[in-house]
Short mmCIF file of C-alpha atoms and ligand atoms in Angstrom, two decimals:
data_model
loop_
_atom_site.label_atom_id
_atom_site.label_comp_id
_atom_site.label_asym_id
_atom_site.label_seq_id
_atom_site.Cartn_x
_atom_site.Cartn_y
_atom_site.Cartn_z
CA MET O 1 -0.03 -0.12 0.28
CA ILE O 2 1.29 3.58 -1.11
CA LEU O 3 0.31 6.70 1.04
CA VAL O 4 0.61 9.98 -0.15
CA THR O 5 0.60 12.88 1.90
CA GLY O 6 -0.41 16.47 0.85
CA ALA O 7 -3.06 14.76 -1.41
CA THR O 8 -5.68 17.82 -1.32
CA GLY O 9 -2.78 20.01 -2.44
CA GLN O 10 -1.76 20.66 -6.33
CA LEU O 11 1.44 18.41 -6.35
CA GLY O 12 0.05 15.52 -4.15
CA GLY O 13 -3.28 15.69 -5.82
CA SER O 14 -1.45 15.20 -9.58
CA VAL O 15 0.61 12.35 -8.00
CA VAL O 16 -2.66 10.61 -6.74
CA GLU O 17 -4.36 11.26 -10.11
CA ASN O 18 -1.47 9.74 -11.83
CA LEU O 19 -1.19 6.67 -9.44
CA LEU O 20 -4.70 5.75 -9.95
CA LYS O 21 -3.76 5.28 -13.81
CA LYS O 22 -1.20 2.89 -12.80
CA VAL O 23 -2.49 0.77 -9.73
CA PRO O 24 -5.89 -0.21 -8.42
CA ALA O 25 -7.34 2.32 -5.78
CA SER O 26 -7.28 -0.25 -3.13
CA GLU O 27 -3.51 0.21 -3.20
CA VAL O 28 -3.53 3.81 -2.58
CA ALA O 29 -4.15 5.76 0.57
CA VAL O 30 -3.79 9.42 1.19
CA LEU O 31 -3.16 11.35 4.64
CA VAL O 32 -5.25 14.60 4.74
CA ARG O 33 -6.40 17.02 7.21
CA ASP O 34 -10.18 17.37 6.24
CA ALA O 35 -11.79 14.19 4.72
CA ALA O 36 -14.14 16.57 3.10
CA LYS O 37 -11.63 17.55 0.75
CA ALA O 38 -10.80 14.22 -0.32
CA GLU O 39 -14.35 12.99 -1.01
CA HIS O 40 -13.62 12.46 -4.54
CA LEU O 41 -10.72 10.10 -4.08
CA ALA O 42 -12.78 8.22 -1.22
CA ALA O 43 -15.51 7.97 -3.95
CA GLN O 44 -12.83 6.22 -6.34
CA GLY O 45 -11.80 3.72 -3.57
CA VAL O 46 -8.70 5.20 -1.96
CA ASP O 47 -8.26 4.69 1.62
CA VAL O 48 -8.58 8.52 3.00
CA ARG O 49 -6.71 8.70 6.63
CA VAL O 50 -7.34 11.95 8.57
CA GLY O 51 -4.07 13.19 10.43
CA SER O 52 -1.60 16.20 10.46
CA TYR O 53 2.11 16.46 10.52
CA PHE O 54 1.99 18.11 13.90
CA ASP O 55 -0.22 15.48 15.49
CA LYS O 56 1.85 12.46 16.36
CA ALA O 57 -0.98 10.18 17.39
CA SER O 58 -2.90 10.63 13.90
CA LEU O 59 0.56 9.83 11.98
CA ALA O 60 0.80 6.68 14.18
CA SER O 61 -2.63 5.34 13.04
CA ALA O 62 -2.49 6.59 9.65
CA LEU O 63 0.74 4.86 8.63
CA GLN O 64 -0.21 1.43 9.75
CA GLY O 65 0.08 -1.15 6.95
CA ILE O 66 1.53 1.16 4.53
CA ASP O 67 4.78 -0.14 2.49
CA LYS O 68 5.99 3.14 0.88
CA VAL O 69 5.09 6.85 1.91
CA LEU O 70 5.43 9.95 -0.27
CA LEU O 71 6.14 12.89 2.25
CA VAL O 72 4.99 16.10 0.36
CA SER O 73 6.83 18.87 2.24
CA SER O 74 4.51 21.08 4.25
CA ASN O 75 3.63 24.36 3.25
CA ASP O 76 3.54 25.63 6.78
CA PHE O 77 6.70 27.26 7.76
CA ASN O 78 6.00 26.71 11.49
CA ASP O 79 8.68 24.09 12.72
CA ARG O 80 8.32 22.41 9.40
CA LEU O 81 11.72 20.14 10.14
CA GLY O 82 9.61 19.15 13.15
CA GLN O 83 6.46 18.27 11.36
CA HIS O 84 8.56 16.23 8.78
CA LYS O 85 10.45 14.56 11.49
CA ASN O 86 6.98 13.31 13.13
CA VAL O 87 6.05 11.85 9.64
CA VAL O 88 9.49 10.00 9.50
CA ASP O 89 9.48 8.72 13.19
CA ALA O 90 5.76 7.58 12.50
CA ALA O 91 6.63 5.76 9.36
CA LYS O 92 9.53 4.19 10.97
CA ASN O 93 7.40 2.94 13.84
CA ALA O 94 4.85 1.61 11.80
CA GLY O 95 7.56 -0.41 9.74
CA VAL O 96 7.15 1.47 6.47
CA LYS O 97 9.85 -0.03 4.27
CA HIS O 98 10.39 3.35 1.69
CA ILE O 99 10.05 6.99 2.29
CA LEU O 100 10.13 9.64 -0.58
CA TYR O 101 10.26 12.94 0.00
CA THR O 102 9.89 16.20 -2.27
CA GLY O 103 12.46 18.57 -1.35
CA ILE O 104 13.97 21.31 -3.51
CA ALA O 105 16.51 21.31 -6.25
CA LEU O 106 19.12 24.00 -5.32
CA LYS O 107 22.58 23.87 -6.33
CA ASP O 108 24.27 24.70 -2.98
CA ILE O 109 21.99 25.34 -0.02
CA ASN O 110 24.89 26.57 2.00
CA THR O 111 25.49 29.34 -0.44
CA SER O 112 22.05 30.22 -1.08
CA PRO O 113 20.00 33.17 -0.07
CA LEU O 114 17.30 30.83 0.67
CA LYS O 115 19.01 28.77 3.19
CA PRO O 116 16.98 30.56 5.92
CA LEU O 117 13.68 29.55 4.29
CA PHE O 118 14.72 26.03 2.66
CA GLY O 119 17.61 24.82 4.86
CA ASP O 120 14.81 22.70 6.36
CA HIS O 121 14.58 20.45 3.01
CA PHE O 122 18.18 19.26 3.40
CA GLU O 123 17.93 18.56 7.35
CA THR O 124 14.63 16.64 6.50
CA GLU O 125 16.80 14.55 3.93
CA ASP O 126 19.57 14.21 6.68
CA TYR O 127 16.93 13.02 9.28
CA ILE O 128 15.47 10.53 6.85
CA LYS O 129 19.02 9.16 5.93
CA ALA O 130 19.65 9.03 9.75
CA SER O 131 16.56 6.70 10.29
CA GLY O 132 17.69 3.93 8.41
CA LEU O 133 14.65 4.00 6.19
CA THR O 134 15.23 3.35 2.25
CA TYR O 135 14.63 6.58 0.67
CA THR O 136 14.23 8.46 -2.39
CA PHE O 137 14.80 12.25 -2.42
CA LEU O 138 12.79 14.05 -5.25
CA GLN O 139 14.43 17.63 -5.38
CA ASN O 140 11.65 19.42 -7.35
CA SER O 141 12.67 22.25 -9.34
CA LEU O 142 10.75 25.55 -9.31
CA TYR O 143 7.42 24.89 -10.52
CA PHE O 144 6.53 26.87 -14.06
CA GLU O 145 3.23 27.71 -12.24
CA VAL O 146 5.41 30.08 -10.19
CA ILE O 147 6.19 32.69 -12.94
CA PRO O 148 2.89 34.45 -12.69
CA GLN O 149 3.31 34.65 -9.13
CA PHE O 150 6.73 36.29 -9.74
CA VAL O 151 5.97 38.51 -12.78
CA GLY O 152 2.12 39.54 -11.67
CA ALA O 153 -1.07 39.24 -13.59
CA SER O 154 -0.41 42.94 -15.35
CA VAL O 155 3.00 41.71 -16.86
CA LEU O 156 1.88 42.39 -20.45
CA GLU O 157 1.60 46.01 -19.08
CA THR O 158 4.10 46.47 -16.72
CA GLY O 159 7.01 44.34 -18.00
CA VAL O 160 8.80 41.73 -16.07
CA PHE O 161 9.89 43.47 -12.95
CA PHE O 162 11.98 41.16 -10.90
CA PRO O 163 15.79 41.31 -9.60
CA ALA O 164 17.29 38.17 -11.19
CA GLY O 165 19.74 39.57 -13.09
CA GLU O 166 20.83 37.03 -15.82
CA GLY O 167 20.29 33.97 -13.63
CA LYS O 168 18.51 31.16 -15.06
CA VAL O 169 15.63 28.63 -13.68
CA ALA O 170 15.30 25.12 -14.98
CA PHE O 171 11.40 25.20 -14.50
CA ALA O 172 9.45 21.94 -14.26
CA SER O 173 5.71 21.67 -14.66
CA ARG O 174 3.86 20.71 -11.39
CA GLN O 175 1.79 18.47 -13.48
CA GLU O 176 4.82 16.58 -14.89
CA LEU O 177 6.07 16.29 -11.49
CA GLY O 178 3.24 14.68 -10.32
CA GLU O 179 3.58 11.99 -13.14
CA ILE O 180 6.93 11.32 -12.48
CA THR O 181 6.42 11.11 -8.96
CA ALA O 182 3.79 8.44 -9.47
CA THR O 183 6.12 6.53 -12.04
CA ILE O 184 8.84 6.34 -9.42
CA LEU O 185 6.44 5.32 -6.65
CA THR O 186 5.32 2.24 -8.73
CA THR O 187 8.59 1.15 -10.34
CA GLU O 188 11.80 -0.38 -8.95
CA GLY O 189 15.31 0.95 -8.93
CA HIS O 190 14.88 4.43 -6.84
CA GLU O 191 16.15 2.99 -3.56
CA ASN O 192 18.51 5.62 -1.78
CA LYS O 193 18.55 7.80 -4.71
CA THR O 194 18.47 11.58 -5.18
CA TYR O 195 17.06 12.98 -8.07
CA PRO O 196 17.12 16.55 -9.11
CA LEU O 197 13.74 17.07 -10.89
CA THR O 198 14.43 19.83 -12.97
CA GLY O 199 13.69 20.96 -16.44
CA SER O 200 16.05 20.03 -19.35
CA GLU O 201 16.36 23.79 -20.36
CA ALA O 202 17.17 26.99 -18.04
CA TYR O 203 15.60 30.19 -18.76
CA SER O 204 16.21 33.91 -17.41
CA PHE O 205 13.69 36.21 -16.63
CA ALA O 206 14.65 38.26 -19.50
CA GLU O 207 13.65 35.51 -21.86
CA ILE O 208 10.76 35.15 -20.00
CA ALA O 209 10.01 38.57 -21.09
CA ALA O 210 11.43 38.17 -24.48
CA GLU O 211 8.68 35.34 -25.05
CA LEU O 212 6.05 37.04 -23.62
CA SER O 213 6.71 39.99 -26.02
CA THR O 214 6.77 37.36 -29.05
CA LEU O 215 3.79 35.69 -27.91
CA SER O 216 1.67 38.94 -27.19
CA GLY O 217 2.90 41.14 -29.78
CA LYS O 218 3.43 43.58 -27.29
CA ASN O 219 6.76 45.19 -26.03
CA VAL O 220 7.26 43.55 -22.55
CA PRO O 221 10.60 44.63 -21.27
CA TYR O 222 12.68 43.11 -18.59
CA ILE O 223 13.54 45.49 -15.45
CA ASN O 224 16.04 43.99 -13.27
CA PRO O 225 15.55 46.48 -10.27
CA GLU O 226 17.67 46.95 -7.09
CA PRO O 227 16.23 44.50 -4.42
CA ALA O 228 15.47 47.32 -2.20
CA ALA O 229 13.52 48.97 -4.82
CA PHE O 230 11.81 45.59 -5.61
CA GLU O 231 10.94 45.16 -1.93
CA GLY O 232 9.61 48.71 -1.53
CA ALA O 233 7.52 48.14 -4.66
CA LEU O 234 5.83 45.02 -3.38
CA LYS O 235 5.44 46.68 0.07
CA GLN O 236 3.47 49.46 -1.40
CA PHE O 237 1.31 46.83 -3.22
CA GLY O 238 0.31 45.75 0.59
CA LEU O 239 1.62 42.36 -0.03
CA PRO O 240 2.13 40.41 3.40
CA ASP O 241 5.58 40.65 4.66
CA VAL O 242 6.13 37.04 4.42
CA ILE O 243 5.44 37.04 0.53
CA VAL O 244 7.74 40.18 0.27
CA LEU O 245 10.50 38.14 1.85
CA MET O 246 9.86 35.13 -0.05
CA SER O 247 10.04 37.18 -3.46
CA VAL O 248 13.06 39.03 -2.51
CA LEU O 249 14.87 35.67 -1.40
CA PHE O 250 13.83 33.63 -4.53
CA ALA O 251 15.16 36.58 -6.92
CA ALA O 252 18.38 36.67 -5.09
CA ALA O 253 18.54 32.91 -5.37
CA VAL O 254 17.67 33.06 -8.95
CA LYS O 255 20.37 35.51 -9.51
CA ASN O 256 22.75 33.60 -7.59
CA GLY O 257 22.21 30.73 -10.18
CA ASP O 258 20.93 28.37 -7.67
CA PHE O 259 18.16 27.17 -9.95
CA ASP O 260 20.24 26.94 -12.98
CA GLN O 261 20.87 23.19 -13.11
CA PRO O 262 18.87 21.75 -16.14
CA SER O 263 18.86 18.04 -16.17
CA PRO O 264 17.71 15.15 -18.26
CA VAL O 265 16.36 12.99 -15.41
CA LEU O 266 12.82 14.09 -15.72
CA GLU O 267 12.91 13.59 -19.70
CA ASN O 268 14.46 10.27 -19.08
CA ILE O 269 12.04 8.76 -16.31
CA LEU O 270 9.11 10.14 -18.26
CA GLY O 271 10.37 8.99 -21.55
CA ARG O 272 9.38 12.21 -23.37
CA LYS O 273 10.16 15.83 -23.83
CA THR O 274 9.09 18.04 -20.92
CA THR O 275 7.16 21.14 -21.50
CA THR O 276 9.07 24.21 -22.30
CA LEU O 277 8.62 27.82 -21.64
CA SER O 278 6.62 29.14 -24.65
CA PRO O 279 3.62 26.80 -24.21
CA PHE O 280 3.32 27.38 -20.63
CA LEU O 281 3.34 31.12 -21.05
CA LYS O 282 0.65 30.75 -23.74
CA GLU O 283 -1.45 28.97 -21.36
CA ALA O 284 -0.97 30.54 -18.30
CA PHE O 285 -1.58 34.20 -19.80
CA ALA O 286 -3.96 32.91 -22.41
CA LEU O 287 -1.90 34.14 -25.30
CA GLU O 288 -2.08 33.12 -28.92
CA THR O 289 0.82 33.92 -31.13
CA VAL O 290 0.65 36.68 -33.13
N1 NAP X 1 8.90 23.80 -6.37
C1 NAP X 1 8.03 24.76 -6.03
O1 NAP X 1 8.04 25.60 -7.02
C2 NAP X 1 7.04 24.73 -4.97
C3 NAP X 1 6.08 25.88 -4.90
C4 NAP X 1 5.34 25.69 -3.88
C5 NAP X 1 5.22 25.11 -2.76
N2 NAP X 1 6.41 24.04 -3.13
C6 NAP X 1 6.41 22.98 -1.77
O2 NAP X 1 6.05 21.73 -2.36
C7 NAP X 1 4.96 21.20 -1.49
C8 NAP X 1 3.87 20.92 -2.61
O3 NAP X 1 3.49 21.87 -3.50
P1 NAP X 1 1.81 22.37 -3.67
O4 NAP X 1 1.91 23.07 -4.79
O5 NAP X 1 1.21 21.04 -3.74
O6 NAP X 1 1.30 22.87 -2.54
P2 NAP X 1 -0.11 22.96 -1.89
O7 NAP X 1 -1.22 23.18 -3.08
O8 NAP X 1 -0.28 24.17 -0.94
O9 NAP X 1 -0.25 21.90 -1.11
C9 NAP X 1 0.29 21.52 0.38
C10 NAP X 1 -0.41 20.45 0.96
O10 NAP X 1 0.21 20.01 2.29
C11 NAP X 1 -0.86 19.76 3.06
N3 NAP X 1 -0.51 20.16 4.55
C12 NAP X 1 0.04 21.25 4.87
N4 NAP X 1 0.17 21.43 6.33
C13 NAP X 1 0.15 20.01 6.86
C14 NAP X 1 -0.01 19.28 7.97
N5 NAP X 1 0.17 19.95 9.10
N6 NAP X 1 -0.48 18.13 8.24
C15 NAP X 1 -0.75 17.57 6.84
N7 NAP X 1 -0.77 17.99 5.68
C16 NAP X 1 -0.46 19.37 5.62
C17 NAP X 1 -2.02 20.83 2.64
O11 NAP X 1 -3.14 20.06 3.27
P3 NAP X 1 -4.50 20.88 3.33
O12 NAP X 1 -5.13 20.89 2.02
O13 NAP X 1 -5.09 20.48 4.50
O14 NAP X 1 -4.11 22.45 3.51
C18 NAP X 1 -1.94 20.20 1.16
O15 NAP X 1 -2.58 19.09 0.99
C19 NAP X 1 4.27 22.48 -0.82
O16 NAP X 1 4.05 22.14 0.56
C20 NAP X 1 5.69 23.25 -0.63
O17 NAP X 1 6.46 22.79 0.62
C21 NAP X 1 7.04 23.80 -3.83
#
């Protein structure tokens, strides 16, 4: 039996959707905080187990009878390492054989501006290794889907305003990450492996602006502001402090080259070419080539 956590979220939801194309629903369980959000899965025969990363007792019972668990990293930064440790401990105690963890693909966390936010992904990996459980680390690239969040809905009018310099990102589509994760969960040979699940091509934000120009027929410039000016502009928009901080750190990490590690791993496991920038932007911004 395979259990997927975060199944009410976007990545976990895609993993379960793809798993159900590969194995019978009777072999799939999910951990959710709110069973009402997983009624569509229960209706298909998925074993819906209720629990929270914060609640050790709920995890102890949710992980009974599970062979493989996919731990989708929490989106709650309040002691995220502690949350993940609770799942690892419960998996070990319940006799789970193999744990897969969705971390982040970063060149070197120790030199990354994102260390304060994402150091816990690597600490989670260290904790899993020390647990003695068989592991697979799925180091996910930045999703293509974050681009609209970084550039804003009015990008065609405002231009791409993001202090990432010439830094590039080997984006991956969340849907394709879901599919590849389901493949890894249902095939052999991934024991004790670490996969950087990054796209095969990396793009700069200047290239994103250029592609938006081509697709829209408008002049969409790339503006590379000073980080302080960027931070000030986001604050002026009234964005919450945590979003401002994350945006500033992400931009600094892109500028630092932290996400510039294209790799063939996704394509090799999927057995086909992965999504590229142009079709993603076309769909995300509802553009037709002019
Ligand atoms: N690579 C990237 O570009 C990128 C971007 C965004 C996030 N991420 C990371 O990747 C993860 C998956 O991405 P996503 O887009 O699927 O995120 P998402 O849609 O926000 O889903 C997060 C999932 O985690 C569950 N969750 C949160 N706290 C939990 C807890 N205490 N106990 C049990 N479940 C909990 C949520 O459950 P509820 O439905 O109950 O809230 C939800 O199912 C995120 O959580 C985040 O760590 C990566």
